[in-house]
PDB file of C-alpha atoms in Angstrom:
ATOM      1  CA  UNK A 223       0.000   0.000   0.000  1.00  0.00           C
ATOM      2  CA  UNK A 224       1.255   3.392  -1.246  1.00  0.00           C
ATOM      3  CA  UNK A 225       1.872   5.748   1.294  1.00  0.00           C
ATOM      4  CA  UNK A 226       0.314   9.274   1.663  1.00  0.00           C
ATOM      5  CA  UNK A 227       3.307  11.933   0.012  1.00  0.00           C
ATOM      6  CA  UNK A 228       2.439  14.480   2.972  1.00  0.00           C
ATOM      7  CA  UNK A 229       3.492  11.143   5.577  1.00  0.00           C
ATOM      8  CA  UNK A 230       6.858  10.603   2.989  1.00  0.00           C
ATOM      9  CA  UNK A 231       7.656  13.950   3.333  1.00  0.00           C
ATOM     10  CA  UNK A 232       6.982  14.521   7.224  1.00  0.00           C
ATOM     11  CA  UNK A 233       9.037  11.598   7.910  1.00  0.00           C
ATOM     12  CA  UNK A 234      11.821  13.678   5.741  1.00  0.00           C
ATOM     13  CA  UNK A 235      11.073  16.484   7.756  1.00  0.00           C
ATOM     14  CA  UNK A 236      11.757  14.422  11.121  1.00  0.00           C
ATOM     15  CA  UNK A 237      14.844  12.758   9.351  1.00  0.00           C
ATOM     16  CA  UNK A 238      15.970  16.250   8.158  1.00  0.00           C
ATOM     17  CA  UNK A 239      15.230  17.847  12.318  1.00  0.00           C
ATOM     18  CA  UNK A 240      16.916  15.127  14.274  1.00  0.00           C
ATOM     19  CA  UNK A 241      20.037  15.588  11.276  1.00  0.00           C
ATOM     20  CA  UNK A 242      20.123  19.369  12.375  1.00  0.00           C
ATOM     21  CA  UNK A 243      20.299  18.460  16.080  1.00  0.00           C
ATOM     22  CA  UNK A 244      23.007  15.732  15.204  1.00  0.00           C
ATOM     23  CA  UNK A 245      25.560  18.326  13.775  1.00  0.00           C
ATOM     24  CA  UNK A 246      25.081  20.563  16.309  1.00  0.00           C
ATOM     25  CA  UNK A 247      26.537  17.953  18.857  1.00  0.00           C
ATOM     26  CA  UNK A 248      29.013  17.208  15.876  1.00  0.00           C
ATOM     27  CA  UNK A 249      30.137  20.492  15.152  1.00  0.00           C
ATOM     28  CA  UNK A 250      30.603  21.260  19.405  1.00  0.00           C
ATOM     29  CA  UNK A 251      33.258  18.288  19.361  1.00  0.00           C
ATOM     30  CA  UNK A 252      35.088  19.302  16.316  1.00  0.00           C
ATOM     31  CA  UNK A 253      38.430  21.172  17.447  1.00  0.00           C
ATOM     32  CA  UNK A 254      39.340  22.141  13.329  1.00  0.00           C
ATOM     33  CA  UNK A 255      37.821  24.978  12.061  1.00  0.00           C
ATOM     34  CA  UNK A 256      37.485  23.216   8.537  1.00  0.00           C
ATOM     35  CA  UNK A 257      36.039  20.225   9.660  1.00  0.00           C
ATOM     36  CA  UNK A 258      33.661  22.439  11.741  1.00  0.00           C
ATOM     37  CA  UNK A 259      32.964  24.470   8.533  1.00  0.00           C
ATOM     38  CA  UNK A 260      31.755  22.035   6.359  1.00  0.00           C
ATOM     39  CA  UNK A 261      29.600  20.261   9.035  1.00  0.00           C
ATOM     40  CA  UNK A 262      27.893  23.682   9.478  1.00  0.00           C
ATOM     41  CA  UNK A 263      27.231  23.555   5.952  1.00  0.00           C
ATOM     42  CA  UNK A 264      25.774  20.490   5.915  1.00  0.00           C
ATOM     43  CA  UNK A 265      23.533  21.216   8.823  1.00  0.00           C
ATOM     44  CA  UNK A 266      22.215  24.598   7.275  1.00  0.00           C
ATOM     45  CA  UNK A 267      21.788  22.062   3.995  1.00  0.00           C
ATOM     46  CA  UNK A 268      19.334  20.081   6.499  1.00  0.00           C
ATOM     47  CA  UNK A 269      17.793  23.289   7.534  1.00  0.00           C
ATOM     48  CA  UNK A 270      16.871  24.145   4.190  1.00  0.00           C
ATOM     49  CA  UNK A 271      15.628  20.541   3.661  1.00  0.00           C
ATOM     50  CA  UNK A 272      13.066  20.932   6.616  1.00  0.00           C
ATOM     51  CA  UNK A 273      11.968  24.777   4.792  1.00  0.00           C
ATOM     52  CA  UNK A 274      11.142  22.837   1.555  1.00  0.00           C
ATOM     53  CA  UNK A 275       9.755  20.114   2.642  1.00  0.00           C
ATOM     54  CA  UNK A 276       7.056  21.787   4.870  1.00  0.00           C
ATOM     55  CA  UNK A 277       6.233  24.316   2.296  1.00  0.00           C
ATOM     56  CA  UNK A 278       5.212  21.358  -0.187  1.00  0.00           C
ATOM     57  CA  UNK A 279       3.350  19.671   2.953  1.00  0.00           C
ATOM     58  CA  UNK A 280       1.761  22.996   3.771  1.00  0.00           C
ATOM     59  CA  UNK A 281       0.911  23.437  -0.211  1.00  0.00           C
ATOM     60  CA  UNK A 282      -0.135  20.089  -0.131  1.00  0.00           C
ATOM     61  CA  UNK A 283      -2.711  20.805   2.847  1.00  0.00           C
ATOM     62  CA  UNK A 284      -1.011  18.677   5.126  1.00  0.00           C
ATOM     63  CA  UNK A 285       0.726  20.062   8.601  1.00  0.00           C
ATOM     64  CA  UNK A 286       4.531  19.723   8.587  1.00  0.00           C
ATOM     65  CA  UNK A 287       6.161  17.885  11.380  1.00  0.00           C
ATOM     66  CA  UNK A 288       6.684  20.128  14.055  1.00  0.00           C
ATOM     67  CA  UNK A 289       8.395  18.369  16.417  1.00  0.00           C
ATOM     68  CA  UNK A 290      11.876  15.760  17.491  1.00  0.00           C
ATOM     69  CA  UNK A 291      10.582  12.465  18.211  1.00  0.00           C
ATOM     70  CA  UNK A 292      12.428   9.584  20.612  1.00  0.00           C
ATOM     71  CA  UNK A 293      14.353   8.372  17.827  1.00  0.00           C
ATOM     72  CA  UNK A 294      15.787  12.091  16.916  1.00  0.00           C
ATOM     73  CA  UNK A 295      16.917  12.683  20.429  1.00  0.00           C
ATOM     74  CA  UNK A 296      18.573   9.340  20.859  1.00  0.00           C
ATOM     75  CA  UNK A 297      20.481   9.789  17.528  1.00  0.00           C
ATOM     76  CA  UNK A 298      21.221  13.600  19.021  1.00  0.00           C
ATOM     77  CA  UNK A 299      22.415  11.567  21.994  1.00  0.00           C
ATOM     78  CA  UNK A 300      24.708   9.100  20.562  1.00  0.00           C
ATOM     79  CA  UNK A 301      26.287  11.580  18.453  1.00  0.00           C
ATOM     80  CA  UNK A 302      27.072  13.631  21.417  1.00  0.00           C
ATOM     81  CA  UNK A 303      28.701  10.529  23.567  1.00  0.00           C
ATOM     82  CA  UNK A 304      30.614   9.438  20.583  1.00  0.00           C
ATOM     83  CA  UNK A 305      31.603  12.581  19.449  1.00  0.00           C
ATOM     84  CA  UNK A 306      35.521  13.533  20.574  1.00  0.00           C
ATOM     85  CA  UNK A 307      37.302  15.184  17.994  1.00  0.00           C
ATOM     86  CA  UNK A 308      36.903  15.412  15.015  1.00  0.00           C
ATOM     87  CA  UNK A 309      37.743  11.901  13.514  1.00  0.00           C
ATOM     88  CA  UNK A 310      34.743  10.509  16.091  1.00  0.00           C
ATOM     89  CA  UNK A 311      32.491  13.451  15.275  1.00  0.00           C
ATOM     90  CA  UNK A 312      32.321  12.261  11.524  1.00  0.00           C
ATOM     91  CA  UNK A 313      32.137   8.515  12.864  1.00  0.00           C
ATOM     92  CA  UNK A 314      29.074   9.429  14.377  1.00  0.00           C
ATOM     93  CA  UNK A 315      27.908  12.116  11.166  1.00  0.00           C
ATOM     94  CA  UNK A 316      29.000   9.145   8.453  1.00  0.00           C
ATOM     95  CA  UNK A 317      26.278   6.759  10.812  1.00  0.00           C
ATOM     96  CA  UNK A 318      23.813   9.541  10.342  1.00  0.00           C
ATOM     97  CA  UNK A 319      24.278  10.463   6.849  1.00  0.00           C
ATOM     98  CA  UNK A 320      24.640   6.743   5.450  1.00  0.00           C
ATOM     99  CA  UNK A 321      20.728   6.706   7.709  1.00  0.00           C
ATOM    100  CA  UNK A 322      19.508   9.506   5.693  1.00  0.00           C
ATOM    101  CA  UNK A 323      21.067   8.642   2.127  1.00  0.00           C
ATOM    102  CA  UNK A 324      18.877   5.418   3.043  1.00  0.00           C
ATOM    103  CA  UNK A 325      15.796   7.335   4.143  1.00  0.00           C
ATOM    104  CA  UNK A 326      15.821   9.801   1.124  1.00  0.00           C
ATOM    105  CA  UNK A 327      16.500   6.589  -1.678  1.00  0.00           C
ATOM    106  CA  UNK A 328      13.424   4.829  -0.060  1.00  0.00           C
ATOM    107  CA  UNK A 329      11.433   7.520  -0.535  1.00  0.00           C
ATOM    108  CA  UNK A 330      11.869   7.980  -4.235  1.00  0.00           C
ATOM    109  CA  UNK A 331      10.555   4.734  -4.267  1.00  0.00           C
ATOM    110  CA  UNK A 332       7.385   6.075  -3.095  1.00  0.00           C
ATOM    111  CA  UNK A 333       4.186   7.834  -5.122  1.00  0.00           C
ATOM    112  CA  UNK A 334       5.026  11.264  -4.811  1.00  0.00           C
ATOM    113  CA  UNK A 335       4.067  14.520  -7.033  1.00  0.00           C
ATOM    114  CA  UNK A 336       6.171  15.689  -9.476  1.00  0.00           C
ATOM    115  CA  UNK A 337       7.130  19.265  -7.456  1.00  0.00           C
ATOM    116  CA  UNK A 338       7.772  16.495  -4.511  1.00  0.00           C
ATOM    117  CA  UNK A 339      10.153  14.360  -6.690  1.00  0.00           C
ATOM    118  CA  UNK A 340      12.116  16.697  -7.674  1.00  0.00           C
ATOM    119  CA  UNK A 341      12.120  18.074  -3.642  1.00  0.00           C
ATOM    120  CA  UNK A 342      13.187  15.079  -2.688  1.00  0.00           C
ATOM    121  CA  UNK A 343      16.055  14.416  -5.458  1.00  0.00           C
ATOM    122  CA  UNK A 344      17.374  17.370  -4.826  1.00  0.00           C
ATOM    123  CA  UNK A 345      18.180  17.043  -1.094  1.00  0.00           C
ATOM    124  CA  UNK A 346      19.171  13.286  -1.622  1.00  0.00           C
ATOM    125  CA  UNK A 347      21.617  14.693  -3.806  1.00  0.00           C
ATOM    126  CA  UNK A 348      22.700  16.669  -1.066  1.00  0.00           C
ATOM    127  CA  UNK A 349      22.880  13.668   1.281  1.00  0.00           C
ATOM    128  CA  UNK A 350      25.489  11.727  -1.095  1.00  0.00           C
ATOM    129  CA  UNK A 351      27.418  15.132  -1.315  1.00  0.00           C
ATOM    130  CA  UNK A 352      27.519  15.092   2.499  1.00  0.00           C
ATOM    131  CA  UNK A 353      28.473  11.252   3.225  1.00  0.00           C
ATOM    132  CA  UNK A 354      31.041  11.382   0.126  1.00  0.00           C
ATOM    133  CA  UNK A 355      32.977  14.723   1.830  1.00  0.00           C
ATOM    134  CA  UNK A 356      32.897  12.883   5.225  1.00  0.00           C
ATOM    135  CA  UNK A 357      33.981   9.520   3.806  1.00  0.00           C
ATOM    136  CA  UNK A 358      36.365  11.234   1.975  1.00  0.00           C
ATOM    137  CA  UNK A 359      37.902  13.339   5.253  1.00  0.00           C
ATOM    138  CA  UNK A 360      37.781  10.286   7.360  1.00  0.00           C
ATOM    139  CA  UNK A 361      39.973   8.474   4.311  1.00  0.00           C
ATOM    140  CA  UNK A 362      41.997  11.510   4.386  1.00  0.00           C
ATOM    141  CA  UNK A 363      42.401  11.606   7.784  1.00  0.00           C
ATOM    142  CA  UNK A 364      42.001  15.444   8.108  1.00  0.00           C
ATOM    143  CA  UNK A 365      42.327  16.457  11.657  1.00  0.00           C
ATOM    144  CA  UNK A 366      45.618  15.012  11.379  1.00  0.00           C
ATOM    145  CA  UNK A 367      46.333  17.527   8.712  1.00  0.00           C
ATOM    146  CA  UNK A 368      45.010  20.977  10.400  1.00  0.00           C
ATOM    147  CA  UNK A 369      46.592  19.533  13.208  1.00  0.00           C
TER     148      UNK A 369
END
């Protein structure tokens, strides 16, 4: 059974909130002002996920998800135990990104509208941009470099 696009998109919206909260605790434990940059970045990229989104809900005459659920504040939670530095700050953000590259390619696979679609390809694009640059500075091993 097909699933209604303003429920696809609210659980987007969730995804997109509990993301936001996740960098924060990332970004805190980061001691390199690049990696801190770029996670920044990517959180404001979340930020402007969660805008989109509920303007297409709202269009859509659904209400937007307004609210962190259990799940947001546990993955807000981990992040900030794990989170040490900046080589286990993006351990934690590659967890949460490879989460959300999952949750955005699953919902493509869903009925959605056409303005929707191309919504939601958009900021999955911006989800494998994000878990490529962190995949790519854990390879890289930048901390060691600023350092």
């Amino acid at each position: 059974m097909a699933r209604d696009v303003t429920e696809v998109l609210n659980d987007l919206i969730q995804l997109d909130r509990d993301a936001i909260a996740a960098y924060d605790q990332a970004i805190q434990a980061c001691e390199h002002a690049q990696t801190r940059e770029m996670l920044a970045r990517f959180r404001d990229d979340h930020g402007r996920h969660v805008v989109d989104l509920s303007a297409h809900v709202t269009s859509l005459g659904g209400a937007p998800a307004a609210s962190r659920d259990l799940k947001g504040k546990l993955i807000e939670g981990f992040t900030a135990i794990t989170s040490m530095g900046d080589h286990s700050a993006l351990l934690a953000m590659r967890g949460n990104e490879e989460l959300s590259n999952r949750q955005y390619e699953a919902a493509l696979n869903e009925a959605l509208t056409t303005e929707a679609r191309a919504i939601v390809e958009r900021n999955y694009a911006d989800e494998q941009r994000h878990l490529a640059w962190i995949k790519d500075a854990l390879s890289r091993k930048i901390w060691e470099q600023a350092a």
